[in-house]
Amino acid sequence: MEITSLTNSKVKEWTKLKEKKYRDITNTFLIEGDHLVNEALKRGIVKEIISIDLSFLKENIPFYLVTIPIMKKISDQVSISPVIAVCTKIPEKPINGAVCLLDNIQDPGNLGTIIRSAVAFNIETLILSLDTVDLYNPKVIRASEGMLFNINIIRKDISTSLKELKENNYLIYGTDVSKGTNLKTLEFPLKSAIIIGSEGKGMDEYLKKECDSLINIPLNNNCESLNASIAASIIFYEMRN
Amino acid sequence: MEITSLTNSKVKEWTKLKEKKYRDITNTFLIEGDHLVNEALKRGIVKEIISIDLSFLKENIPFYLVTIPIMKKISDQVSISPVIAVCTKIPEKPINGAVCLLDNIQDPGNLGTIIRSAVAFNIETLILSLDTVDLYNPKVIRASEGMLFNINIIRKDISTSLKELKENNYLIYGTDVSKGTNLKTLEFPLKSAIIIGSEGKGMDEYLKKECDSLINIPLNNNCESLNASIAASIIFYEMRN
């Protein structure tokens, strides 16, 4: 189908997906660009393809040929993407393998980068606290480089998740900048779950009490702490590599 | 001195510092917030303090009491900072200790995060290629958490830098996602220099030829590469920790 009017109802519908509220209501989200659309096609979650170019036409998937102003209106980026797709949110699976829990991560770039590193270093399950930034925020998807399609991501209350992990014999690890065991000396069992605290405050004291062990990464005295996505990635690297 | 007019010449001068061109002409830059201003004061590079609050007054440093609209105009952030300072750019020192060369890093968040991790893991010198994002970009400073004051940062052509490093008996390391030696098995001498390539393309082939050794971080097959700041930080962690 061809759409040329900026006020077309489909265009309005797509534009609304920039907001979390509408992503939640419709259970869908947008992705931009060749690479991400191909990753989503592999996962079979593409509902609609929107493009200025017929070459993105796929069998059995509704296709909308649109104008550049329409692409600009729907897009989250400054430079125009050749293709945008509406996708169905990825279903959550049960907890499995090495786990990372994110407590109140606010920066979409950090969440996306953590997802990318988690896939790189074989973390199987990522649990997002209820107050962590939306997984389907366009900046998260972009920073993840499409890796959100390759890992089980669950949004769940941290306390409930910890209870479930403990019942399943997981060892819970936290991070601490001033005390804890040096990361280099730790041996992680397969059933390990690591908690990463928020950017501003680090890990909450009440969560530290839930941990079997606290991890410390020794830092130069001039530097108080690492960026949350860096700390998470270095721990993943040591855990599963 | 008190300033209330948005069209005051000092306000215009400060606002211009949002642009690289004016930072270069005046050899100054802006920093925002309590934490960064304190770090800059320790380094003795603060030229002027601008605030809505007299509590930020310091002896021997020109102080400007301004209005909230003026702070909003100068600021790079959405939420208002209580204090902004004009600083003199930090002088470059000769190459020393462990070195990292950044080739064409474009994302200010990545550069800031690399600076923060470099300080954390005792990298002494950071060399920025001429086409790497401006060190004094407000987003770089913010992501560095003020760590740019605690490391020697040099902007210099990569080829000239490599020549100088080799003359000083440095071993040059590059990164390679498909070949190279596993990072975990490497022992780095003190005179090590690691090159980090740009976000999009990774390391240039011509630079790989300049390296004594290529480093590989083994990744899951689903993940092509790590974010540049993550790769750099994991290498720093292994190099100097």
mmCIF file of N, CA and C in Angstrom, chain B residues 114-235:
data_model
loop_
_atom_site.group_PDB
_atom_site.id
_atom_site.type_symbol
_atom_site.label_atom_id
_atom_site.label_comp_id
_atom_site.label_asym_id
_atom_site.label_seq_id
_atom_site.Cartn_x
_atom_site.Cartn_y
_atom_site.Cartn_z
ATOM 1 N N ILE B 114 35.420 6.141 28.034
ATOM 2 C CA ILE B 114 36.782 5.617 27.885
ATOM 3 C C ILE B 114 37.735 6.378 28.824
ATOM 4 N N ILE B 115 37.568 7.694 28.920
ATOM 5 C CA ILE B 115 38.418 8.496 29.823
ATOM 6 C C ILE B 115 38.229 8.019 31.269
ATOM 7 N N ARG B 116 36.959 7.830 31.657
ATOM 8 C CA ARG B 116 36.658 7.391 33.028
ATOM 9 C C ARG B 116 37.307 6.026 33.324
ATOM 10 N N SER B 117 37.165 5.075 32.384
ATOM 11 C CA SER B 117 37.760 3.746 32.588
ATOM 12 C C SER B 117 39.284 3.802 32.548
ATOM 13 N N ALA B 118 39.837 4.668 31.710
ATOM 14 C CA ALA B 118 41.301 4.784 31.605
ATOM 15 C C ALA B 118 41.881 5.214 32.956
ATOM 16 N N VAL B 119 41.262 6.196 33.601
ATOM 17 C CA VAL B 119 41.731 6.624 34.931
ATOM 18 C C VAL B 119 41.553 5.479 35.926
ATOM 19 N N ALA B 120 40.387 4.830 35.879
ATOM 20 C CA ALA B 120 40.101 3.729 36.816
ATOM 21 C C ALA B 120 41.165 2.641 36.747
ATOM 22 N N PHE B 121 41.654 2.353 35.534
ATOM 23 C CA PHE B 121 42.589 1.241 35.354
ATOM 24 C C PHE B 121 44.025 1.706 35.050
ATOM 25 N N ASN B 122 44.365 2.910 35.511
ATOM 26 C CA ASN B 122 45.760 3.364 35.502
ATOM 27 C C ASN B 122 46.411 3.496 34.127
ATOM 28 N N ILE B 123 45.640 3.914 33.145
ATOM 29 C CA ILE B 123 46.223 4.289 31.854
ATOM 30 C C ILE B 123 46.689 5.731 32.027
ATOM 31 N N GLU B 124 47.934 6.019 31.682
ATOM 32 C CA GLU B 124 48.472 7.362 31.964
ATOM 33 C C GLU B 124 48.285 8.371 30.832
ATOM 34 N N THR B 125 48.301 7.889 29.586
ATOM 35 C CA THR B 125 48.206 8.813 28.444
ATOM 36 C C THR B 125 47.146 8.349 27.459
ATOM 37 N N LEU B 126 46.301 9.276 27.045
ATOM 38 C CA LEU B 126 45.281 8.997 26.039
ATOM 39 C C LEU B 126 45.586 9.904 24.847
ATOM 40 N N ILE B 127 45.733 9.302 23.662
ATOM 41 C CA ILE B 127 45.994 10.108 22.462
ATOM 42 C C ILE B 127 44.744 10.078 21.579
ATOM 43 N N LEU B 128 44.217 11.254 21.257
ATOM 44 C CA LEU B 128 43.026 11.344 20.410
ATOM 45 C C LEU B 128 43.447 11.691 18.987
ATOM 46 N N SER B 129 42.998 10.912 18.014
ATOM 47 C CA SER B 129 43.276 11.246 16.609
ATOM 48 C C SER B 129 42.614 12.580 16.297
ATOM 49 N N LEU B 130 43.105 13.243 15.257
ATOM 50 C CA LEU B 130 42.596 14.577 14.913
ATOM 51 C C LEU B 130 41.099 14.560 14.609
ATOM 52 N N ASP B 131 40.567 13.405 14.117
ATOM 53 C CA ASP B 131 39.141 13.340 13.777
ATOM 54 C C ASP B 131 38.269 12.764 14.894
ATOM 55 N N THR B 132 38.845 12.541 16.070
ATOM 56 C CA THR B 132 38.037 12.104 17.218
ATOM 57 C C THR B 132 37.253 13.299 17.751
ATOM 58 N N VAL B 133 36.073 13.038 18.308
ATOM 59 C CA VAL B 133 35.187 14.091 18.841
ATOM 60 C C VAL B 133 35.946 14.994 19.833
ATOM 61 N N ASP B 134 35.533 16.259 19.914
ATOM 62 C CA ASP B 134 36.206 17.239 20.778
ATOM 63 C C ASP B 134 36.140 16.826 22.258
ATOM 64 N N LEU B 135 37.308 16.816 22.889
ATOM 65 C CA LEU B 135 37.413 16.484 24.315
ATOM 66 C C LEU B 135 36.551 17.395 25.179
ATOM 67 N N TYR B 136 36.370 18.637 24.748
ATOM 68 C CA TYR B 136 35.661 19.624 25.565
ATOM 69 C C TYR B 136 34.178 19.748 25.221
ATOM 70 N N ASN B 137 33.671 18.813 24.426
ATOM 71 C CA ASN B 137 32.235 18.689 24.171
ATOM 72 C C ASN B 137 31.562 18.395 25.518
ATOM 73 N N PRO B 138 30.489 19.119 25.876
ATOM 74 C CA PRO B 138 29.871 18.926 27.207
ATOM 75 C C PRO B 138 29.477 17.479 27.506
ATOM 76 N N LYS B 139 29.068 16.741 26.475
ATOM 77 C CA LYS B 139 28.672 15.336 26.695
ATOM 78 C C LYS B 139 29.873 14.462 27.039
ATOM 79 N N VAL B 140 31.036 14.787 26.483
ATOM 80 C CA VAL B 140 32.265 14.043 26.794
ATOM 81 C C VAL B 140 32.612 14.275 28.270
ATOM 82 N N ILE B 141 32.586 15.556 28.662
ATOM 83 C CA ILE B 141 32.958 15.918 30.034
ATOM 84 C C ILE B 141 32.021 15.236 31.027
ATOM 85 N N ARG B 142 30.718 15.262 30.711
ATOM 86 C CA ARG B 142 29.731 14.654 31.610
ATOM 87 C C ARG B 142 29.975 13.141 31.741
ATOM 88 N N ALA B 143 30.132 12.465 30.596
ATOM 89 C CA ALA B 143 30.325 11.006 30.638
ATOM 90 C C ALA B 143 31.641 10.633 31.322
ATOM 91 N N SER B 144 32.620 11.536 31.289
ATOM 92 C CA SER B 144 33.911 11.230 31.928
ATOM 93 C C SER B 144 33.824 11.358 33.446
ATOM 94 N N GLU B 145 32.723 11.941 33.946
ATOM 95 C CA GLU B 145 32.547 12.187 35.392
ATOM 96 C C GLU B 145 33.730 12.992 35.954
ATOM 97 N N GLY B 146 34.240 13.892 35.131
ATOM 98 C CA GLY B 146 35.328 14.766 35.580
ATOM 99 C C GLY B 146 36.689 14.113 35.550
ATOM 100 N N MET B 147 36.756 12.862 35.068
ATOM 101 C CA MET B 147 38.048 12.144 35.067
ATOM 102 C C MET B 147 39.029 12.721 34.050
ATOM 103 N N LEU B 148 38.551 13.564 33.124
ATOM 104 C CA LEU B 148 39.487 14.185 32.173
ATOM 105 C C LEU B 148 40.518 15.047 32.878
ATOM 106 N N PHE B 149 40.264 15.416 34.144
ATOM 107 C CA PHE B 149 41.247 16.207 34.895
ATOM 108 C C PHE B 149 42.357 15.332 35.489
ATOM 109 N N ASN B 150 42.183 14.011 35.422
ATOM 110 C CA ASN B 150 43.125 13.099 36.084
ATOM 111 C C ASN B 150 43.951 12.234 35.140
ATOM 112 N N ILE B 151 44.078 12.651 33.894
ATOM 113 C CA ILE B 151 44.827 11.859 32.930
ATOM 114 C C ILE B 151 45.420 12.798 31.876
ATOM 115 N N ASN B 152 46.554 12.410 31.327
ATOM 116 C CA ASN B 152 47.182 13.214 30.277
ATOM 117 C C ASN B 152 46.522 12.898 28.935
ATOM 118 N N ILE B 153 45.842 13.889 28.348
ATOM 119 C CA ILE B 153 45.152 13.678 27.073
ATOM 120 C C ILE B 153 45.774 14.575 26.002
ATOM 121 N N ILE B 154 46.208 13.919 24.923
ATOM 122 C CA ILE B 154 46.922 14.607 23.842
ATOM 123 C C ILE B 154 46.119 14.464 22.555
ATOM 124 N N ARG B 155 45.963 15.552 21.787
ATOM 125 C CA ARG B 155 45.349 15.424 20.463
ATOM 126 C C ARG B 155 46.455 15.500 19.422
ATOM 127 N N LYS B 156 46.602 14.422 18.677
ATOM 128 C CA LYS B 156 47.726 14.366 17.741
ATOM 129 C C LYS B 156 47.417 13.372 16.621
ATOM 130 N N ASP B 157 47.989 13.603 15.488
ATOM 131 C CA ASP B 157 47.872 12.698 14.346
ATOM 132 C C ASP B 157 48.348 11.288 14.742
ATOM 133 N N ILE B 158 47.571 10.264 14.384
ATOM 134 C CA ILE B 158 47.876 8.883 14.804
ATOM 135 C C ILE B 158 49.239 8.414 14.273
ATOM 136 N N SER B 159 49.559 8.715 13.005
ATOM 137 C CA SER B 159 50.828 8.237 12.423
ATOM 138 C C SER B 159 52.030 8.822 13.153
ATOM 139 N N THR B 160 51.977 10.135 13.436
ATOM 140 C CA THR B 160 53.064 10.786 14.173
ATOM 141 C C THR B 160 53.193 10.171 15.567
ATOM 142 N N SER B 161 52.061 9.920 16.219
ATOM 143 C CA SER B 161 52.076 9.341 17.563
ATOM 144 C C SER B 161 52.695 7.946 17.552
ATOM 145 N N LEU B 162 52.329 7.139 16.550
ATOM 146 C CA LEU B 162 52.856 5.772 16.479
ATOM 147 C C LEU B 162 54.370 5.791 16.299
ATOM 148 N N LYS B 163 54.855 6.724 15.469
ATOM 149 C CA LYS B 163 56.286 6.871 15.232
ATOM 150 C C LYS B 163 56.992 7.187 16.563
ATOM 151 N N GLU B 164 56.440 8.134 17.274
ATOM 152 C CA GLU B 164 57.003 8.553 18.557
ATOM 153 C C GLU B 164 56.992 7.404 19.578
ATOM 154 N N LEU B 165 55.899 6.658 19.621
ATOM 155 C CA LEU B 165 55.792 5.537 20.560
ATOM 156 C C LEU B 165 56.834 4.463 20.242
ATOM 157 N N LYS B 166 57.014 4.179 18.949
ATOM 158 C CA LYS B 166 57.975 3.147 18.543
ATOM 159 C C LYS B 166 59.410 3.567 18.874
ATOM 160 N N GLU B 167 59.702 4.848 18.660
ATOM 161 C CA GLU B 167 61.029 5.371 19.002
ATOM 162 C C GLU B 167 61.295 5.255 20.506
ATOM 163 N N ASN B 168 60.213 5.267 21.281
ATOM 164 C CA ASN B 168 60.336 5.139 22.732
ATOM 165 C C ASN B 168 60.139 3.707 23.217
ATOM 166 N N ASN B 169 60.297 2.744 22.300
ATOM 167 C CA ASN B 169 60.237 1.313 22.623
ATOM 168 C C ASN B 169 58.899 0.824 23.164
ATOM 169 N N TYR B 170 57.817 1.453 22.739
ATOM 170 C CA TYR B 170 56.491 0.950 23.107
ATOM 171 C C TYR B 170 56.123 -0.233 22.224
ATOM 172 N N LEU B 171 55.398 -1.207 22.788
ATOM 173 C CA LEU B 171 54.784 -2.254 21.976
ATOM 174 C C LEU B 171 53.386 -1.780 21.612
ATOM 175 N N ILE B 172 53.036 -1.893 20.326
ATOM 176 C CA ILE B 172 51.743 -1.391 19.847
ATOM 177 C C ILE B 172 50.752 -2.566 19.710
ATOM 178 N N TYR B 173 49.600 -2.430 20.336
ATOM 179 C CA TYR B 173 48.549 -3.453 20.268
ATOM 180 C C TYR B 173 47.336 -2.910 19.521
ATOM 181 N N GLY B 174 46.759 -3.753 18.677
ATOM 182 C CA GLY B 174 45.507 -3.389 18.018
ATOM 183 C C GLY B 174 44.428 -4.363 18.432
ATOM 184 N N THR B 175 43.220 -4.167 17.935
ATOM 185 C CA THR B 175 42.144 -5.111 18.239
ATOM 186 C C THR B 175 41.641 -5.710 16.932
ATOM 187 N N ASP B 176 41.189 -6.947 17.029
ATOM 188 C CA ASP B 176 40.656 -7.607 15.845
ATOM 189 C C ASP B 176 39.558 -8.566 16.285
ATOM 190 N N VAL B 177 38.368 -8.426 15.691
ATOM 191 C CA VAL B 177 37.255 -9.280 16.129
ATOM 192 C C VAL B 177 37.353 -10.706 15.590
ATOM 193 N N SER B 178 38.124 -10.908 14.510
ATOM 194 C CA SER B 178 38.140 -12.260 13.932
ATOM 195 C C SER B 178 39.448 -13.006 14.160
ATOM 196 N N LYS B 179 40.568 -12.288 14.283
ATOM 197 C CA LYS B 179 41.824 -12.988 14.564
ATOM 198 C C LYS B 179 42.543 -12.304 15.737
ATOM 199 N N GLY B 180 43.796 -12.655 15.940
ATOM 200 C CA GLY B 180 44.525 -12.050 17.045
ATOM 201 C C GLY B 180 44.638 -12.996 18.224
ATOM 202 N N THR B 181 45.378 -12.569 19.249
ATOM 203 C CA THR B 181 45.642 -13.390 20.430
ATOM 204 C C THR B 181 44.585 -13.120 21.498
ATOM 205 N N ASN B 182 44.094 -14.188 22.118
ATOM 206 C CA ASN B 182 43.091 -14.054 23.177
ATOM 207 C C ASN B 182 43.609 -13.138 24.300
ATOM 208 N N LEU B 183 42.848 -12.117 24.603
ATOM 209 C CA LEU B 183 43.223 -11.124 25.617
ATOM 210 C C LEU B 183 43.662 -11.769 26.935
ATOM 211 N N LYS B 184 42.967 -12.840 27.324
ATOM 212 C CA LYS B 184 43.250 -13.474 28.621
ATOM 213 C C LYS B 184 44.656 -14.053 28.689
ATOM 214 N N THR B 185 45.242 -14.367 27.539
ATOM 215 C CA THR B 185 46.549 -15.036 27.544
ATOM 216 C C THR B 185 47.704 -14.028 27.403
ATOM 217 N N LEU B 186 47.387 -12.746 27.217
ATOM 218 C CA LEU B 186 48.444 -11.745 26.987
ATOM 219 C C LEU B 186 49.032 -11.192 28.284
ATOM 220 N N GLU B 187 50.341 -10.934 28.245
ATOM 221 C CA GLU B 187 51.007 -10.218 29.347
ATOM 222 C C GLU B 187 51.501 -8.903 28.762
ATOM 223 N N PHE B 188 51.057 -7.779 29.320
ATOM 224 C CA PHE B 188 51.424 -6.479 28.758
ATOM 225 C C PHE B 188 52.626 -5.875 29.484
ATOM 226 N N PRO B 189 53.658 -5.437 28.732
ATOM 227 C CA PRO B 189 54.751 -4.709 29.393
ATOM 228 C C PRO B 189 54.255 -3.318 29.782
ATOM 229 N N LEU B 190 54.985 -2.602 30.646
ATOM 230 C CA LEU B 190 54.550 -1.268 31.061
ATOM 231 C C LEU B 190 54.425 -0.338 29.862
ATOM 232 N N LYS B 191 55.395 -0.449 28.931
ATOM 233 C CA LYS B 191 55.337 0.408 27.744
ATOM 234 C C LYS B 191 54.452 -0.220 26.673
ATOM 235 N N SER B 192 53.151 -0.258 26.956
ATOM 236 C CA SER B 192 52.176 -0.781 26.004
ATOM 237 C C SER B 192 51.316 0.362 25.501
ATOM 238 N N ALA B 193 50.985 0.311 24.206
ATOM 239 C CA ALA B 193 50.060 1.288 23.641
ATOM 240 C C ALA B 193 48.982 0.535 22.879
ATOM 241 N N ILE B 194 47.736 0.753 23.265
ATOM 242 C CA ILE B 194 46.633 0.038 22.628
ATOM 243 C C ILE B 194 45.821 0.994 21.747
ATOM 244 N N ILE B 195 45.558 0.566 20.512
ATOM 245 C CA ILE B 195 44.753 1.391 19.589
ATOM 246 C C ILE B 195 43.302 0.911 19.613
ATOM 247 N N ILE B 196 42.357 1.848 19.781
ATOM 248 C CA ILE B 196 40.928 1.528 19.699
ATOM 249 C C ILE B 196 40.371 2.210 18.444
ATOM 250 N N GLY B 197 39.742 1.424 17.579
ATOM 251 C CA GLY B 197 39.211 1.948 16.313
ATOM 252 C C GLY B 197 37.835 2.578 16.478
ATOM 253 N N SER B 198 37.339 3.166 15.404
ATOM 254 C CA SER B 198 36.076 3.898 15.459
ATOM 255 C C SER B 198 34.886 2.958 15.645
ATOM 256 N N GLU B 199 33.759 3.541 16.074
ATOM 257 C CA GLU B 199 32.558 2.771 16.387
ATOM 258 C C GLU B 199 32.030 1.996 15.176
ATOM 259 N N GLY B 200 32.017 2.644 14.028
ATOM 260 C CA GLY B 200 31.386 2.005 12.866
ATOM 261 C C GLY B 200 32.246 0.927 12.244
ATOM 262 N N LYS B 201 33.507 1.263 11.998
ATOM 263 C CA LYS B 201 34.323 0.383 11.164
ATOM 264 C C LYS B 201 35.338 -0.452 11.932
ATOM 265 N N GLY B 202 35.501 -0.198 13.213
ATOM 266 C CA GLY B 202 36.551 -0.880 13.955
ATOM 267 C C GLY B 202 37.904 -0.348 13.537
ATOM 268 N N MET B 203 38.935 -1.173 13.666
ATOM 269 C CA MET B 203 40.275 -0.664 13.387
ATOM 270 C C MET B 203 40.621 -0.729 11.909
ATOM 271 N N ASP B 204 41.215 0.340 11.396
ATOM 272 C CA ASP B 204 41.611 0.396 9.988
ATOM 273 C C ASP B 204 42.704 -0.626 9.690
ATOM 274 N N GLU B 205 42.646 -1.214 8.500
ATOM 275 C CA GLU B 205 43.625 -2.226 8.102
ATOM 276 C C GLU B 205 45.059 -1.668 8.111
ATOM 277 N N TYR B 206 45.221 -0.409 7.676
ATOM 278 C CA TYR B 206 46.574 0.162 7.627
ATOM 279 C C TYR B 206 47.159 0.310 9.040
ATOM 280 N N LEU B 207 46.278 0.516 10.027
ATOM 281 C CA LEU B 207 46.754 0.626 11.412
ATOM 282 C C LEU B 207 47.122 -0.748 11.968
ATOM 283 N N LYS B 208 46.356 -1.769 11.570
ATOM 284 C CA LYS B 208 46.648 -3.134 12.032
ATOM 285 C C LYS B 208 48.079 -3.515 11.665
ATOM 286 N N LYS B 209 48.518 -3.056 10.469
ATOM 287 C CA LYS B 209 49.883 -3.385 9.996
ATOM 288 C C LYS B 209 50.954 -2.739 10.869
ATOM 289 N N GLU B 210 50.598 -1.674 11.556
ATOM 290 C CA GLU B 210 51.545 -0.964 12.433
ATOM 291 C C GLU B 210 51.695 -1.657 13.801
ATOM 292 N N CYS B 211 50.823 -2.625 14.065
ATOM 293 C CA CYS B 211 50.789 -3.226 15.412
ATOM 294 C C CYS B 211 51.793 -4.361 15.585
ATOM 295 N N ASP B 212 52.342 -4.476 16.781
ATOM 296 C CA ASP B 212 53.192 -5.606 17.120
ATOM 297 C C ASP B 212 52.339 -6.833 17.407
ATOM 298 N N SER B 213 51.115 -6.605 17.872
ATOM 299 C CA SER B 213 50.254 -7.707 18.262
ATOM 300 C C SER B 213 48.792 -7.297 18.139
ATOM 301 N N LEU B 214 47.918 -8.254 17.734
ATOM 302 C CA LEU B 214 46.484 -7.957 17.666
ATOM 303 C C LEU B 214 45.761 -8.717 18.771
ATOM 304 N N ILE B 215 44.871 -8.023 19.463
ATOM 305 C CA ILE B 215 44.145 -8.604 20.595
ATOM 306 C C ILE B 215 42.766 -9.053 20.139
ATOM 307 N N ASN B 216 42.371 -10.234 20.578
ATOM 308 C CA ASN B 216 41.015 -10.713 20.310
ATOM 309 C C ASN B 216 40.296 -10.993 21.635
ATOM 310 N N ILE B 217 39.058 -10.531 21.726
ATOM 311 C CA ILE B 217 38.210 -10.874 22.879
ATOM 312 C C ILE B 217 37.156 -11.841 22.339
ATOM 313 N N PRO B 218 37.208 -13.126 22.736
ATOM 314 C CA PRO B 218 36.271 -14.094 22.148
ATOM 315 C C PRO B 218 34.810 -13.742 22.494
ATOM 316 N N LEU B 219 33.957 -13.719 21.469
ATOM 317 C CA LEU B 219 32.548 -13.356 21.654
ATOM 318 C C LEU B 219 31.630 -14.474 21.150
ATOM 319 N N ASN B 220 30.432 -14.502 21.688
ATOM 320 C CA ASN B 220 29.377 -15.385 21.192
ATOM 321 C C ASN B 220 29.140 -15.097 19.700
ATOM 322 N N ASN B 221 28.843 -16.147 18.938
ATOM 323 C CA ASN B 221 28.661 -15.979 17.493
ATOM 324 C C ASN B 221 27.547 -15.018 17.092
ATOM 325 N N ASN B 222 26.547 -14.871 17.958
ATOM 326 C CA ASN B 222 25.435 -13.964 17.633
ATOM 327 C C ASN B 222 25.836 -12.497 17.683
ATOM 328 N N CYS B 223 26.992 -12.217 18.315
ATOM 329 C CA CYS B 223 27.390 -10.827 18.521
ATOM 330 C C CYS B 223 28.660 -10.515 17.740
ATOM 331 N N GLU B 224 28.538 -9.603 16.805
ATOM 332 C CA GLU B 224 29.655 -9.261 15.924
ATOM 333 C C GLU B 224 30.807 -8.560 16.638
ATOM 334 N N SER B 225 30.452 -7.624 17.518
ATOM 335 C CA SER B 225 31.487 -6.808 18.156
ATOM 336 C C SER B 225 30.947 -6.183 19.434
ATOM 337 N N LEU B 226 31.871 -5.645 20.226
ATOM 338 C CA LEU B 226 31.495 -4.924 21.448
ATOM 339 C C LEU B 226 31.432 -3.431 21.131
ATOM 340 N N ASN B 227 30.738 -2.686 21.946
ATOM 341 C CA ASN B 227 30.791 -1.219 21.892
ATOM 342 C C ASN B 227 32.258 -0.799 22.120
ATOM 343 N N ALA B 228 32.705 0.259 21.449
ATOM 344 C CA ALA B 228 34.118 0.674 21.526
ATOM 345 C C ALA B 228 34.561 0.965 22.959
ATOM 346 N N SER B 229 33.699 1.598 23.755
ATOM 347 C CA SER B 229 34.110 1.928 25.127
ATOM 348 C C SER B 229 34.181 0.675 25.999
ATOM 349 N N ILE B 230 33.359 -0.319 25.677
ATOM 350 C CA ILE B 230 33.402 -1.591 26.417
ATOM 351 C C ILE B 230 34.691 -2.342 26.068
ATOM 352 N N ALA B 231 35.002 -2.448 24.785
ATOM 353 C CA ALA B 231 36.224 -3.146 24.370
ATOM 354 C C ALA B 231 37.441 -2.485 25.008
ATOM 355 N N ALA B 232 37.507 -1.146 24.929
ATOM 356 C CA ALA B 232 38.637 -0.422 25.514
ATOM 357 C C ALA B 232 38.739 -0.710 27.012
ATOM 358 N N SER B 233 37.630 -0.646 27.724
ATOM 359 C CA SER B 233 37.652 -0.808 29.181
ATOM 360 C C SER B 233 38.079 -2.213 29.595
ATOM 361 N N ILE B 234 37.605 -3.216 28.861
ATOM 362 C CA ILE B 234 37.998 -4.597 29.200
ATOM 363 C C ILE B 234 39.499 -4.775 28.972
ATOM 364 N N ILE B 235 40.028 -4.182 27.923
ATOM 365 C CA ILE B 235 41.479 -4.274 27.676
ATOM 366 C C ILE B 235 42.259 -3.531 28.776
#
